[in-house]
Amino acid sequence: MDINSLFGLEGKTALVTGGATGIGRMAAEGLVRAGATVLLASRKEGACAAVAEELNALGASGKAIGFVGDVGSEAGIDALVAEVSSRTDSLHILMNNAGITWGAPLGQFPHHAWEKVMNVNVAGMFDLTQKLLPMLVASSSADDPARVVNVGSVMGEREMGDGAYSYSMSKAAVHHMTRILGKELAGHHVTVNALAPGPFVSRMTAFATHDEDMRSKVGDDVPLKRVGRDEDIAGCMLFLCGQGGSYITGAIIPVSGGINVMSGPNIFEQALH
């Protein structure tokens, strides 16, 4: 057994949507450090180009390339697929990370927030995967399948609205989509798994994680008593995308510090003390 090959990605090409910030940025660094060529796509070309430059300055064995990519419309997805096809003949890894959220109190949550969020987080993710499938299948084999990693959320697992109702429901849909595609694509030598993160420092969570004091308060409510770190995401990606993860599909990996197993108090606690 070659330990390095379990997590190494030399010669692999990956696409990370929403790769300029947050969880996408964390994953991209891990993939580059493991030797992959990482295509970073987001709506902001300048941000992707800047992150690609940062990653290429690490001196790692992989490299990053940044460009515009929008999964919010069918035309945008078609343009992204064309861009990827123009840059590589092989696609071994697809990380569907791009997503949006919307927050409003119950009773004030707008109808249009459902269409907007579900369109990007669910329909866009599915359509991009579907249209890149020929490239993924062509790059796969029984011994080394192509990998799709979707980004869900612990809010898609647990009964947590927190004012982000359409976001939570969309992530539950992402988890179910992952299981369905994991089943359907196994015969094509493509694995499909998902991450279900808890609180990480990102643009989406900046309202609650923008400084160390806020991050400490958020971490206090997590069973493992901290917010997520970059290496938590990178480690999961290297496991799922390296040789060590080649026999796993349809899994939802709870990268949430234990929030996924939180429950109410012991029902006998007061009686016994």
mmCIF file of N, CA, C and O in Angstrom, residues 25 38 40 47-57 63-67:
data_model
loop_
_atom_site.group_PDB
_atom_site.id
_atom_site.type_symbol
_atom_site.label_atom_id
_atom_site.label_comp_id
_atom_site.label_asym_id
_atom_site.label_seq_id
_atom_site.Cartn_x
_atom_site.Cartn_y
_atom_site.Cartn_z
ATOM 1 N N ARG A 25 -12.682 27.835 -1.556
ATOM 2 C CA ARG A 25 -11.276 28.248 -1.471
ATOM 3 C C ARG A 25 -10.480 27.259 -0.609
ATOM 4 O O ARG A 25 -9.344 26.900 -0.946
ATOM 5 N N VAL A 38 -6.407 22.714 -10.671
ATOM 6 C CA VAL A 38 -7.721 23.111 -10.176
ATOM 7 C C VAL A 38 -8.251 24.296 -10.963
ATOM 8 O O VAL A 38 -7.629 25.366 -10.985
ATOM 9 N N LEU A 40 -10.854 27.097 -11.070
ATOM 10 C CA LEU A 40 -11.687 27.842 -10.122
ATOM 11 C C LEU A 40 -12.671 28.708 -10.891
ATOM 12 O O LEU A 40 -12.266 29.518 -11.721
ATOM 13 N N ALA A 47 -11.750 37.938 -8.563
ATOM 14 C CA ALA A 47 -11.539 37.195 -7.322
ATOM 15 C C ALA A 47 -10.939 35.826 -7.606
ATOM 16 O O ALA A 47 -10.018 35.372 -6.904
ATOM 17 N N CYS A 48 -11.430 35.154 -8.642
ATOM 18 C CA CYS A 48 -10.896 33.832 -8.997
ATOM 19 C C CYS A 48 -9.444 33.926 -9.452
ATOM 20 O O CYS A 48 -8.611 33.097 -9.087
ATOM 21 N N ALA A 49 -9.157 34.945 -10.247
ATOM 22 C CA ALA A 49 -7.786 35.123 -10.726
ATOM 23 C C ALA A 49 -6.839 35.404 -9.566
ATOM 24 O O ALA A 49 -5.715 34.898 -9.526
ATOM 25 N N ALA A 50 -7.297 36.197 -8.592
ATOM 26 C CA ALA A 50 -6.458 36.521 -7.439
ATOM 27 C C ALA A 50 -6.188 35.287 -6.591
ATOM 28 O O ALA A 50 -5.059 35.069 -6.133
ATOM 29 N N VAL A 51 -7.213 34.469 -6.364
ATOM 30 C CA VAL A 51 -7.034 33.248 -5.573
ATOM 31 C C VAL A 51 -6.117 32.272 -6.304
ATOM 32 O O VAL A 51 -5.252 31.632 -5.693
ATOM 33 N N ALA A 52 -6.281 32.157 -7.617
ATOM 34 C CA ALA A 52 -5.408 31.276 -8.396
ATOM 35 C C ALA A 52 -3.953 31.721 -8.264
ATOM 36 O O ALA A 52 -3.045 30.880 -8.096
ATOM 37 N N GLU A 53 -3.727 33.018 -8.271
ATOM 38 C CA GLU A 53 -2.367 33.536 -8.117
ATOM 39 C C GLU A 53 -1.811 33.192 -6.736
ATOM 40 O O GLU A 53 -0.652 32.784 -6.600
ATOM 41 N N GLU A 54 -2.654 33.331 -5.706
ATOM 42 C CA GLU A 54 -2.226 32.977 -4.345
ATOM 43 C C GLU A 54 -1.867 31.499 -4.246
ATOM 44 O O GLU A 54 -0.844 31.135 -3.642
ATOM 45 N N LEU A 55 -2.699 30.660 -4.821
ATOM 46 C CA LEU A 55 -2.455 29.221 -4.735
ATOM 47 C C LEU A 55 -1.210 28.817 -5.521
ATOM 48 O O LEU A 55 -0.449 27.941 -5.094
ATOM 49 N N ASN A 56 -0.997 29.448 -6.651
ATOM 50 C CA ASN A 56 0.185 29.123 -7.458
ATOM 51 C C ASN A 56 1.473 29.599 -6.798
ATOM 52 O O ASN A 56 2.561 29.119 -7.136
ATOM 53 N N ALA A 57 1.349 30.547 -5.863
ATOM 54 C CA ALA A 57 2.532 31.044 -5.157
ATOM 55 C C ALA A 57 2.922 30.156 -3.978
ATOM 56 O O ALA A 57 3.945 30.387 -3.333
ATOM 57 N N LYS A 63 -1.559 23.214 -9.548
ATOM 58 C CA LYS A 63 -1.706 24.605 -9.973
ATOM 59 C C LYS A 63 -3.183 24.959 -10.050
ATOM 60 O O LYS A 63 -4.058 24.084 -10.076
ATOM 61 N N ALA A 64 -3.452 26.267 -10.088
ATOM 62 C CA ALA A 64 -4.823 26.757 -10.140
ATOM 63 C C ALA A 64 -5.006 27.702 -11.312
ATOM 64 O O ALA A 64 -4.090 28.443 -11.681
ATOM 65 N N ILE A 65 -6.198 27.686 -11.882
ATOM 66 C CA ILE A 65 -6.566 28.562 -12.996
ATOM 67 C C ILE A 65 -7.947 29.129 -12.672
ATOM 68 O O ILE A 65 -8.883 28.369 -12.412
ATOM 69 N N GLY A 66 -8.079 30.451 -12.682
ATOM 70 C CA GLY A 66 -9.343 31.069 -12.333
ATOM 71 C C GLY A 66 -10.028 31.731 -13.505
ATOM 72 O O GLY A 66 -9.369 32.339 -14.349
ATOM 73 N N PHE A 67 -11.344 31.618 -13.565
ATOM 74 C CA PHE A 67 -12.121 32.252 -14.633
ATOM 75 C C PHE A 67 -13.576 32.392 -14.209
ATOM 76 O O PHE A 67 -14.004 31.845 -13.181
#
